[in-house]
PDB file of N, CA and C in Angstrom:
ATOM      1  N   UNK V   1     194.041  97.583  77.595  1.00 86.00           N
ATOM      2  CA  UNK V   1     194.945  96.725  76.857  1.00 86.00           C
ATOM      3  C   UNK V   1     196.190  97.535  76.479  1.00 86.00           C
ATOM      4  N   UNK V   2     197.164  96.792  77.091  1.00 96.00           N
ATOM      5  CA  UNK V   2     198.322  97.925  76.800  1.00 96.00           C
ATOM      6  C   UNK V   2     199.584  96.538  75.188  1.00 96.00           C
ATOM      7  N   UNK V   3     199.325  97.701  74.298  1.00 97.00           N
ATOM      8  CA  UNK V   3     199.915  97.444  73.336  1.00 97.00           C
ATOM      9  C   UNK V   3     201.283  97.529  73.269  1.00 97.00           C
ATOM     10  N   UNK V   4     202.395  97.185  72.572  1.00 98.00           N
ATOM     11  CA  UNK V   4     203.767  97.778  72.486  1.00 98.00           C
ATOM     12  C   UNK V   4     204.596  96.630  71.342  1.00 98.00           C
ATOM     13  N   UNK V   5     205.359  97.401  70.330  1.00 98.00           N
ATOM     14  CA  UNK V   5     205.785  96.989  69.102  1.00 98.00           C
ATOM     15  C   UNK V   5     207.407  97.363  69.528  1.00 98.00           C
ATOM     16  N   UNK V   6     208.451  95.565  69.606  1.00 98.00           N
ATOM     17  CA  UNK V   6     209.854  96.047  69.787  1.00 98.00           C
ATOM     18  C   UNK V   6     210.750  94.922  68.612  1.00 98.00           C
ATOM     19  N   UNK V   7     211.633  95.702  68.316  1.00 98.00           N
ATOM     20  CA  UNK V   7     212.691  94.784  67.314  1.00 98.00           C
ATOM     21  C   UNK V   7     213.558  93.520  68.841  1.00 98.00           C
ATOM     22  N   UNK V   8     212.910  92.575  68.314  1.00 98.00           N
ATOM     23  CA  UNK V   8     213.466  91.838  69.347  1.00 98.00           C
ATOM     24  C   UNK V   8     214.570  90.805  67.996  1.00 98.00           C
ATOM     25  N   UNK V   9     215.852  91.438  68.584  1.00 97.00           N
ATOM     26  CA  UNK V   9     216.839  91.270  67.390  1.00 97.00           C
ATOM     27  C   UNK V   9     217.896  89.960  67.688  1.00 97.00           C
ATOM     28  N   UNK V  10     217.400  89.434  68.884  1.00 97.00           N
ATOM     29  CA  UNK V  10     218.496  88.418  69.394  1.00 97.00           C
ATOM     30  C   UNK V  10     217.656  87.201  68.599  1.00 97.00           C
ATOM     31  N   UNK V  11     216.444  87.341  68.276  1.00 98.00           N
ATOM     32  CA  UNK V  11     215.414  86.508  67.477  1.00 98.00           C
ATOM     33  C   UNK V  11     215.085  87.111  65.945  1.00 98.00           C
ATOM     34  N   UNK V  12     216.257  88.005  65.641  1.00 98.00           N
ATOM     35  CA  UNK V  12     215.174  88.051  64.124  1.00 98.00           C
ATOM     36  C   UNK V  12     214.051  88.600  64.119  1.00 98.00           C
ATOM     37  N   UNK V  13     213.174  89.132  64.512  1.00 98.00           N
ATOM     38  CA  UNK V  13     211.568  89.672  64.864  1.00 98.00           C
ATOM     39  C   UNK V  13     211.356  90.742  64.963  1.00 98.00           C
ATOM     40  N   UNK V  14     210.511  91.276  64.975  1.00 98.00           N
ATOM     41  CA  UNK V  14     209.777  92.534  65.324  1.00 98.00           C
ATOM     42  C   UNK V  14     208.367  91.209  65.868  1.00 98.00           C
ATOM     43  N   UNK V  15     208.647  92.244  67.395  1.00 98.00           N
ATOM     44  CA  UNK V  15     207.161  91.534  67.913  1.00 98.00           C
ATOM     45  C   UNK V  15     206.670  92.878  68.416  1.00 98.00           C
ATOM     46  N   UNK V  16     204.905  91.973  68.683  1.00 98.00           N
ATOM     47  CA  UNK V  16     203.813  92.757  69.011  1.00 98.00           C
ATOM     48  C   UNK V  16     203.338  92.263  70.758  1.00 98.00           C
ATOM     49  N   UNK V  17     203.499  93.365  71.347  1.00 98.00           N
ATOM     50  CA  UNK V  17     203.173  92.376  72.702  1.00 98.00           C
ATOM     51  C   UNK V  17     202.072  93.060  73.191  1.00 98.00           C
ATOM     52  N   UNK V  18     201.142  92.351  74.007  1.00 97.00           N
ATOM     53  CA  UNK V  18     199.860  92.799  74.337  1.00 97.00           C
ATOM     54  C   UNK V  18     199.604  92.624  75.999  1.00 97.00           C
ATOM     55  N   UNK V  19     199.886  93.378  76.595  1.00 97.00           N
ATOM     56  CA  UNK V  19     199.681  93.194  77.690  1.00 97.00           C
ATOM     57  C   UNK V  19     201.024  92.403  78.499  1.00 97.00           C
ATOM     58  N   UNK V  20     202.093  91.961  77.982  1.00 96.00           N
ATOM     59  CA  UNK V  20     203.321  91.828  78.047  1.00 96.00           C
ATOM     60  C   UNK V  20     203.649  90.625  77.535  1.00 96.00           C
ATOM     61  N   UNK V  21     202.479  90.334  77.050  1.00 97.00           N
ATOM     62  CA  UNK V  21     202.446  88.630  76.192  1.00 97.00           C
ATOM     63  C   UNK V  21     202.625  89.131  74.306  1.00 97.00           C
ATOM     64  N   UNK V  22     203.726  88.163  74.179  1.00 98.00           N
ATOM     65  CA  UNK V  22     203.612  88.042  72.494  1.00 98.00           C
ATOM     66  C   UNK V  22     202.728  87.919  71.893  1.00 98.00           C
ATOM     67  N   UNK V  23     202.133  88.687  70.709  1.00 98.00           N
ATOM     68  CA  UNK V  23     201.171  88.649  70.673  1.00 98.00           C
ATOM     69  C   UNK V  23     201.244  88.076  68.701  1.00 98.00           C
ATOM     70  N   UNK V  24     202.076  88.422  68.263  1.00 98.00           N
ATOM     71  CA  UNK V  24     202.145  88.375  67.094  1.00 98.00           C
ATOM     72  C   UNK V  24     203.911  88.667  66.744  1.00 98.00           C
ATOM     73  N   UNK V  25     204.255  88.101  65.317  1.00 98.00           N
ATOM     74  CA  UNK V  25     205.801  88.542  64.978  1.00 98.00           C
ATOM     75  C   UNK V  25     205.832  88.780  63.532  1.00 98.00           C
ATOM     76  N   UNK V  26     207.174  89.466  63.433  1.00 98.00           N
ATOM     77  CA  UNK V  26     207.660  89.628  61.810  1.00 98.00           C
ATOM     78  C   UNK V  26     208.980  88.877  61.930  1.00 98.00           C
ATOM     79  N   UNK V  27     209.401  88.103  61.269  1.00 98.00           N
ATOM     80  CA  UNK V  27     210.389  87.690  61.075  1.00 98.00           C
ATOM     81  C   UNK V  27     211.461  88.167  59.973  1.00 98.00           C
ATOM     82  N   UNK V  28     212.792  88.472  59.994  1.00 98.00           N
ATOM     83  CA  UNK V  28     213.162  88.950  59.571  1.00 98.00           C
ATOM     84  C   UNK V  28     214.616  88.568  59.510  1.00 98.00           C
ATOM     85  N   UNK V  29     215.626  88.895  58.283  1.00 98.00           N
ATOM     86  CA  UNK V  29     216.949  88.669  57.852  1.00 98.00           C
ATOM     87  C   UNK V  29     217.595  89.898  57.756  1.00 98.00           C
ATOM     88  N   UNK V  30     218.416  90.163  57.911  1.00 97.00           N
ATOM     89  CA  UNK V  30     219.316  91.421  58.442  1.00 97.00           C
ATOM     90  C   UNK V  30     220.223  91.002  57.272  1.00 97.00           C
ATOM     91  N   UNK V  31     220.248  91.691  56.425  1.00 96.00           N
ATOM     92  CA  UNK V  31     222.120  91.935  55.241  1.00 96.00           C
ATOM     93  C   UNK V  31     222.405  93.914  55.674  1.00 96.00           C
ATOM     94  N   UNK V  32     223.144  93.540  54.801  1.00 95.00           N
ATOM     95  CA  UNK V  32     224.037  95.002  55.282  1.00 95.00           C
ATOM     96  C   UNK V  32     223.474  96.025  55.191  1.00 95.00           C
ATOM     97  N   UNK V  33     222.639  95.815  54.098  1.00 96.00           N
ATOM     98  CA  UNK V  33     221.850  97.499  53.438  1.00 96.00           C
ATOM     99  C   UNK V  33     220.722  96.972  53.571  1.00 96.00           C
ATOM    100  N   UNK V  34     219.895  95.642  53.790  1.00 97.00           N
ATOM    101  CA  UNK V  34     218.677  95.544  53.353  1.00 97.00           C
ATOM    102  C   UNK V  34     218.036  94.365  54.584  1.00 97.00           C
ATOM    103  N   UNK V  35     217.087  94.566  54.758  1.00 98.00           N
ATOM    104  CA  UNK V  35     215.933  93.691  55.747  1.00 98.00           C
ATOM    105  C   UNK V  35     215.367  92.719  54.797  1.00 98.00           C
ATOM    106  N   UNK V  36     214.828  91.307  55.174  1.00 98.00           N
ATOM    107  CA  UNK V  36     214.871  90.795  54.202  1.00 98.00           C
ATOM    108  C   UNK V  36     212.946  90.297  55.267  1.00 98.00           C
ATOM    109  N   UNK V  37     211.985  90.698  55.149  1.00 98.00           N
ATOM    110  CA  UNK V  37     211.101  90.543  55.623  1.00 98.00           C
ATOM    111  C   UNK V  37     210.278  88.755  55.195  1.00 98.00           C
ATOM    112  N   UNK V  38     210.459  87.949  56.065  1.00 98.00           N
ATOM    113  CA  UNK V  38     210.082  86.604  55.535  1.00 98.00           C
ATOM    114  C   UNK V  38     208.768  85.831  55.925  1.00 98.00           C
ATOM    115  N   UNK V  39     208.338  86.472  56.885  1.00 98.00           N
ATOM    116  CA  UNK V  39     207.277  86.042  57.705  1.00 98.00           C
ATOM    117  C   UNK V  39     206.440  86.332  58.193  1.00 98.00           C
ATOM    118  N   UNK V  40     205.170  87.352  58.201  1.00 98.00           N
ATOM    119  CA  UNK V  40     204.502  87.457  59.406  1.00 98.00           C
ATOM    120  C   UNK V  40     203.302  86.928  60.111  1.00 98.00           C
ATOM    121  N   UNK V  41     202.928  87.053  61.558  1.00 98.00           N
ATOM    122  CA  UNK V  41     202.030  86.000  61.883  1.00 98.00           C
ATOM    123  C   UNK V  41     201.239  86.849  63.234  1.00 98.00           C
ATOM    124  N   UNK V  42     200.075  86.234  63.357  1.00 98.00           N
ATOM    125  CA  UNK V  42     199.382  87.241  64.817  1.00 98.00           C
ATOM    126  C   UNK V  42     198.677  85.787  65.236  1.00 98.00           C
ATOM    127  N   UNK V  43     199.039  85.474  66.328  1.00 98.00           N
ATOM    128  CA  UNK V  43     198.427  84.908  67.298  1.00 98.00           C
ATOM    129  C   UNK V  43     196.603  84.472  67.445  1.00 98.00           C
ATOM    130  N   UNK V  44     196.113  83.278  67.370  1.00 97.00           N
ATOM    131  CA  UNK V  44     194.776  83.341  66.493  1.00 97.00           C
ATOM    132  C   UNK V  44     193.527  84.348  68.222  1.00 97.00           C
ATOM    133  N   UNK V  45     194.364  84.829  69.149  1.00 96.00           N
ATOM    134  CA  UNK V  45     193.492  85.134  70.167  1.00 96.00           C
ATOM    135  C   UNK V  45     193.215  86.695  70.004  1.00 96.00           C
ATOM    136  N   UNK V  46     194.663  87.099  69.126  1.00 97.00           N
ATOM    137  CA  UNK V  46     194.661  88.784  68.728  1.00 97.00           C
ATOM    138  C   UNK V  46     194.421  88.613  66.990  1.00 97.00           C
ATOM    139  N   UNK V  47     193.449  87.634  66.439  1.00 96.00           N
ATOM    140  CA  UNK V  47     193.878  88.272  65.147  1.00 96.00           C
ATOM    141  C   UNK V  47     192.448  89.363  65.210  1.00 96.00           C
ATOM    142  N   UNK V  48     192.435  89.910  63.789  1.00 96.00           N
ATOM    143  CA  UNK V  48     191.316  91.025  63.907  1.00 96.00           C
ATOM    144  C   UNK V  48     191.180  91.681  64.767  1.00 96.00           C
ATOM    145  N   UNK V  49     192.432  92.275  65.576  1.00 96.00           N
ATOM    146  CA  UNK V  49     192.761  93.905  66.234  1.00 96.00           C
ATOM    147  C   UNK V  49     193.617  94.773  65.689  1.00 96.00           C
ATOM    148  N   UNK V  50     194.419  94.546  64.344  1.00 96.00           N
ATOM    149  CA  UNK V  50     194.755  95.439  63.855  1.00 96.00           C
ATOM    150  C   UNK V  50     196.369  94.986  64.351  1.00 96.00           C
ATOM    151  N   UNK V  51     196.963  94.311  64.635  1.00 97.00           N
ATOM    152  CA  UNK V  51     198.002  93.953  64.983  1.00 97.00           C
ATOM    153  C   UNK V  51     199.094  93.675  64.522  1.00 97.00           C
ATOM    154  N   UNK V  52     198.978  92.921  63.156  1.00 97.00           N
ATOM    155  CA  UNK V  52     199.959  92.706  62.415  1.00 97.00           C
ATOM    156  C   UNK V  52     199.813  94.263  61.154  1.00 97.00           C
ATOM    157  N   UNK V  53     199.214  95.077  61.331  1.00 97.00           N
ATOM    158  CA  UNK V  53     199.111  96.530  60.759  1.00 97.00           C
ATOM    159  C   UNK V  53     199.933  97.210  61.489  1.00 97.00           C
ATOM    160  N   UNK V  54     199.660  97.338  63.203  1.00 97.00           N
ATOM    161  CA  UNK V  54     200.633  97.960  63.895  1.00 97.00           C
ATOM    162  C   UNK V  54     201.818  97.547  63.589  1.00 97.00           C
ATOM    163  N   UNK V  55     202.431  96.229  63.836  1.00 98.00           N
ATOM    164  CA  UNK V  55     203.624  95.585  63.666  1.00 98.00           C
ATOM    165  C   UNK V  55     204.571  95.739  62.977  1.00 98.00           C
ATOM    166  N   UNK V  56     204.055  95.595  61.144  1.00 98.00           N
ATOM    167  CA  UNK V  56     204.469  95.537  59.991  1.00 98.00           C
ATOM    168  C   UNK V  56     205.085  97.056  60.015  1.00 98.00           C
ATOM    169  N   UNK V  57     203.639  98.488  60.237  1.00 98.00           N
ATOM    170  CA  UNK V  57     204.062  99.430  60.179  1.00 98.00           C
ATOM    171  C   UNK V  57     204.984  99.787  61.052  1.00 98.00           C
ATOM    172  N   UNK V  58     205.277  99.699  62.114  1.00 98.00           N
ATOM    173  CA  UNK V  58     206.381  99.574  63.123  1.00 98.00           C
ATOM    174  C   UNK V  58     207.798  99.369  62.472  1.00 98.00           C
ATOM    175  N   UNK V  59     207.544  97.958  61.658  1.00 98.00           N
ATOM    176  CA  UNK V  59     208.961  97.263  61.429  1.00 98.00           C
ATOM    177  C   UNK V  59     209.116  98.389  60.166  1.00 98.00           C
ATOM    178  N   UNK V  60     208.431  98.812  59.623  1.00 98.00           N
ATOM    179  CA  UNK V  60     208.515  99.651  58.329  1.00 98.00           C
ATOM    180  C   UNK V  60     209.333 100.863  58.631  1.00 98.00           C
ATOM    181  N   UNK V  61     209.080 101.088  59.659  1.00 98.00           N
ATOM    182  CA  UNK V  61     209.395 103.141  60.048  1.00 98.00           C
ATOM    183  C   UNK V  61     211.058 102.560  60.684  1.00 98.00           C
ATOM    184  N   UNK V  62     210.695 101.634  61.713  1.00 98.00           N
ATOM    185  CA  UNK V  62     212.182 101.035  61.882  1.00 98.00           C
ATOM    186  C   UNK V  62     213.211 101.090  60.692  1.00 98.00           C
ATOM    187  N   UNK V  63     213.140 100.448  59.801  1.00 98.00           N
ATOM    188  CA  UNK V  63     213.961  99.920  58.346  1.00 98.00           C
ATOM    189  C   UNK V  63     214.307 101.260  57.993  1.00 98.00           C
ATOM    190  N   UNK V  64     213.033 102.714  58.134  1.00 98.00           N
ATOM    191  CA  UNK V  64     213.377 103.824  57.127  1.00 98.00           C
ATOM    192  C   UNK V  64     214.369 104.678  58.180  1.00 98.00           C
ATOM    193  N   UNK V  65     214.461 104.344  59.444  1.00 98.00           N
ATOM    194  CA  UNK V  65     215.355 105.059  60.490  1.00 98.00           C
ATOM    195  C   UNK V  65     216.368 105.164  60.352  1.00 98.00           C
ATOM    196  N   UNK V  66     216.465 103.240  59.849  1.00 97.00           N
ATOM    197  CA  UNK V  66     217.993 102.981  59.638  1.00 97.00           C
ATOM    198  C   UNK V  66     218.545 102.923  58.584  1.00 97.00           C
ATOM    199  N   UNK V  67     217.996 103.414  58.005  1.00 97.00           N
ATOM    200  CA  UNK V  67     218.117 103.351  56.231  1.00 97.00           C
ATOM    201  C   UNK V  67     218.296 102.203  55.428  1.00 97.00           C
ATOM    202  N   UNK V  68     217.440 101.448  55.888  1.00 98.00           N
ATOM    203  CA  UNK V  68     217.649  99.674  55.151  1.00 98.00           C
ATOM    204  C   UNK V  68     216.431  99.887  54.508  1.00 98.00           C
ATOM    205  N   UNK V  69     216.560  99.390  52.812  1.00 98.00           N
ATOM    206  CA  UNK V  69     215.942  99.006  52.275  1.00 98.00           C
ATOM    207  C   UNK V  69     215.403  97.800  52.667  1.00 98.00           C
ATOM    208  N   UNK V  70     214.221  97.396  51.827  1.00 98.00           N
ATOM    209  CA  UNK V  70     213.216  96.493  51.991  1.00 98.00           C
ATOM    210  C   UNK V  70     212.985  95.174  51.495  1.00 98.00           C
ATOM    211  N   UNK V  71     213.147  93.908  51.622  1.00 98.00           N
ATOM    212  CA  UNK V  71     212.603  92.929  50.487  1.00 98.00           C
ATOM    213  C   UNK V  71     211.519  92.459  51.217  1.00 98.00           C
ATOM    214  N   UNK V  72     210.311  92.784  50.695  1.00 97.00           N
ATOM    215  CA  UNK V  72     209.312  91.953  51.206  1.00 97.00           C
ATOM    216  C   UNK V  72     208.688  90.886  51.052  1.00 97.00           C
ATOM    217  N   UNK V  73     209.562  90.189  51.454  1.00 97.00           N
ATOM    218  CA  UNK V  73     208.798  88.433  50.721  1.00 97.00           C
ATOM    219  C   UNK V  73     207.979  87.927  51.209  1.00 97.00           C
ATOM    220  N   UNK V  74     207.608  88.328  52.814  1.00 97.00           N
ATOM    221  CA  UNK V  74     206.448  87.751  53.134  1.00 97.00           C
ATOM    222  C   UNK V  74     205.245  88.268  52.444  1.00 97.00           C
ATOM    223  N   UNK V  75     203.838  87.823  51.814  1.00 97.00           N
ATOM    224  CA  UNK V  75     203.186  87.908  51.387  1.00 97.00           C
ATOM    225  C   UNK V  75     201.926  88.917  52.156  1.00 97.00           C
ATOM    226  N   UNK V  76     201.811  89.269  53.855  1.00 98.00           N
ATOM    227  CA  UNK V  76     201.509  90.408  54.663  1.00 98.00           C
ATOM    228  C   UNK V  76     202.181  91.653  54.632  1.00 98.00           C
ATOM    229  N   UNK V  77     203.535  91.759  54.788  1.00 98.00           N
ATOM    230  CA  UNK V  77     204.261  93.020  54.596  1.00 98.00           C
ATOM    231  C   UNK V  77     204.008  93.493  52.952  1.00 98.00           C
ATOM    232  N   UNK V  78     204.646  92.567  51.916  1.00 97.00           N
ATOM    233  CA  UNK V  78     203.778  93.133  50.601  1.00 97.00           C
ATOM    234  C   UNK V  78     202.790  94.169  50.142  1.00 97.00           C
ATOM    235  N   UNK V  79     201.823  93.066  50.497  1.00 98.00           N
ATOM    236  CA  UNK V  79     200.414  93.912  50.396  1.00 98.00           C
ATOM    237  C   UNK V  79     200.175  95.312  51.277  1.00 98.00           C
ATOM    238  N   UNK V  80     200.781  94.748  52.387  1.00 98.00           N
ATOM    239  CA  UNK V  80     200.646  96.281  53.501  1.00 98.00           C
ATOM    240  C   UNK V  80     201.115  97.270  52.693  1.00 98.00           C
ATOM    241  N   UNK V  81     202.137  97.397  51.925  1.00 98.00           N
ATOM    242  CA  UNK V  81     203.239  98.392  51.697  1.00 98.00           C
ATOM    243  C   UNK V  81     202.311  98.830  50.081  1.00 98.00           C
ATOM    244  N   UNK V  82     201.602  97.726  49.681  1.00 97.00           N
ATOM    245  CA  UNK V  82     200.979  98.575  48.357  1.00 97.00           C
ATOM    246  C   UNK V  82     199.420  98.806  49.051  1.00 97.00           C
ATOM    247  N   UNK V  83     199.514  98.589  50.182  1.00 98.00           N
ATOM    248  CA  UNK V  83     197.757  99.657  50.855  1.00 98.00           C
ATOM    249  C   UNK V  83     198.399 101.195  51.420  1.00 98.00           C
ATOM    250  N   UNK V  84     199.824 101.261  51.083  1.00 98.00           N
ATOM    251  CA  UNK V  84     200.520 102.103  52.322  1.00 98.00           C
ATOM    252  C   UNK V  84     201.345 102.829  51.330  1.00 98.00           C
ATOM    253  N   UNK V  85     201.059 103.273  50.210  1.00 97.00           N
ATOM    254  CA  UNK V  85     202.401 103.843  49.527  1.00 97.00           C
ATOM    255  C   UNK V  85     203.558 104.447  49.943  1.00 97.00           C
ATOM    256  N   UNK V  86     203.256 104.908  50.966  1.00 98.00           N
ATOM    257  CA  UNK V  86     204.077 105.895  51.809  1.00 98.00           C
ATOM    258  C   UNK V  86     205.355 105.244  52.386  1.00 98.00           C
ATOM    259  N   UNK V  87     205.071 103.586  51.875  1.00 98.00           N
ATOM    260  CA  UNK V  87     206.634 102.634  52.558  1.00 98.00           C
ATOM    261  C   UNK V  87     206.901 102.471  51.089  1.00 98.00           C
ATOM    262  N   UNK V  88     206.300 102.496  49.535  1.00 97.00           N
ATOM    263  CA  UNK V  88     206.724 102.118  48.651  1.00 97.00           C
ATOM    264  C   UNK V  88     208.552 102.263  48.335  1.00 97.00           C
ATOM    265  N   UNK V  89     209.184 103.574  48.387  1.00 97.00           N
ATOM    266  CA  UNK V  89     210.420 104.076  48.327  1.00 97.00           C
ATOM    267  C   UNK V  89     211.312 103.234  48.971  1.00 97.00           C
ATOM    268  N   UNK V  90     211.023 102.544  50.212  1.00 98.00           N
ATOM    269  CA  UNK V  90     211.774 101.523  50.881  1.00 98.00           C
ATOM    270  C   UNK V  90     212.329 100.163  50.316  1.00 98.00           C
ATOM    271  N   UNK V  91     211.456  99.722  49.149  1.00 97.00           N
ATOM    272  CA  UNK V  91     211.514  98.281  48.260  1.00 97.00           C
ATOM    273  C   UNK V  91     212.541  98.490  47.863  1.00 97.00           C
ATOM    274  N   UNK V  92     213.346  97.422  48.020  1.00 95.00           N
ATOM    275  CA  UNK V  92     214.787  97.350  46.982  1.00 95.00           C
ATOM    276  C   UNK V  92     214.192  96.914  45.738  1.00 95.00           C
ATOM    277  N   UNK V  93     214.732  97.809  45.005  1.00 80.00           N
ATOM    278  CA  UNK V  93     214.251  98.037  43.461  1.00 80.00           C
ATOM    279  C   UNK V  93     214.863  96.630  42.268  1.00 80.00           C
ATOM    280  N   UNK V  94     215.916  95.947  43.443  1.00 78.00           N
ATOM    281  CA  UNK V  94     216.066  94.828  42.674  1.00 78.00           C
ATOM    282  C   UNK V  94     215.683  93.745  42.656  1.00 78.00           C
ATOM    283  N   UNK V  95     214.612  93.813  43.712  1.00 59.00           N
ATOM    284  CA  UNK V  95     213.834  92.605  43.916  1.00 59.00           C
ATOM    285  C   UNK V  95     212.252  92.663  42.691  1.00 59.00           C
ATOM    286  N   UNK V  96     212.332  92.016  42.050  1.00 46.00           N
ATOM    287  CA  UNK V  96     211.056  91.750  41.403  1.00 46.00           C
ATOM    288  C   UNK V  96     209.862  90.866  41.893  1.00 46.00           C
ATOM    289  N   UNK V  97     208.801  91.310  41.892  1.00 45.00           N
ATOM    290  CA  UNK V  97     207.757  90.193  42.487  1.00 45.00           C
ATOM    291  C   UNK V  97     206.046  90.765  41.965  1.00 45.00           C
TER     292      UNK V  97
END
């Protein structure tokens, strides 16, 4: 099974492709300084492989490359990021939630 995680940016997304099929996405809003994370979702044929973990963390290391802070409103990226402290520093500090 060949895995692979790309910012597919003409769509807003970070996808997960599995074998060259979509497999799962993050959806996402682009502002100047900050990613605005709104969505994420895994495909019900890949869920429970760890996929939207790869993904999220993917889109995470992406954001810290480019130096964009974080709003995580989707309710998956969230939680990831408080199982993951290590993305905590990324949260825009003016978002409350």
């Amino acid at each position: 099974m060949s895995v692979e995680v790309v910012d597919n940016s003409g769509e807003s997304r970070f996808e997960v492709h599995v074998d060259g099929k979509v497999a799962g996405f993050a959806d996402y809003r682009l502002l100047p300084t900050k990613i605005v994370f709104t969505h994420t979702e895994v495909l019900p044929d890949y869920e429970g492989k760890g996929m939207a973990s790869r993904l999220v963390k993917f889109a995470l290391e992406a954001s810290r490359a480019t130096g964009l802070r974080v709003v995580p409103l989707c309710p998956y990226v969230k939680d990831y990021i408080e199982r993951h402290p290590e993305f905590a520093d990324l949260v825009d500090d003016s978002v409350s939630g």
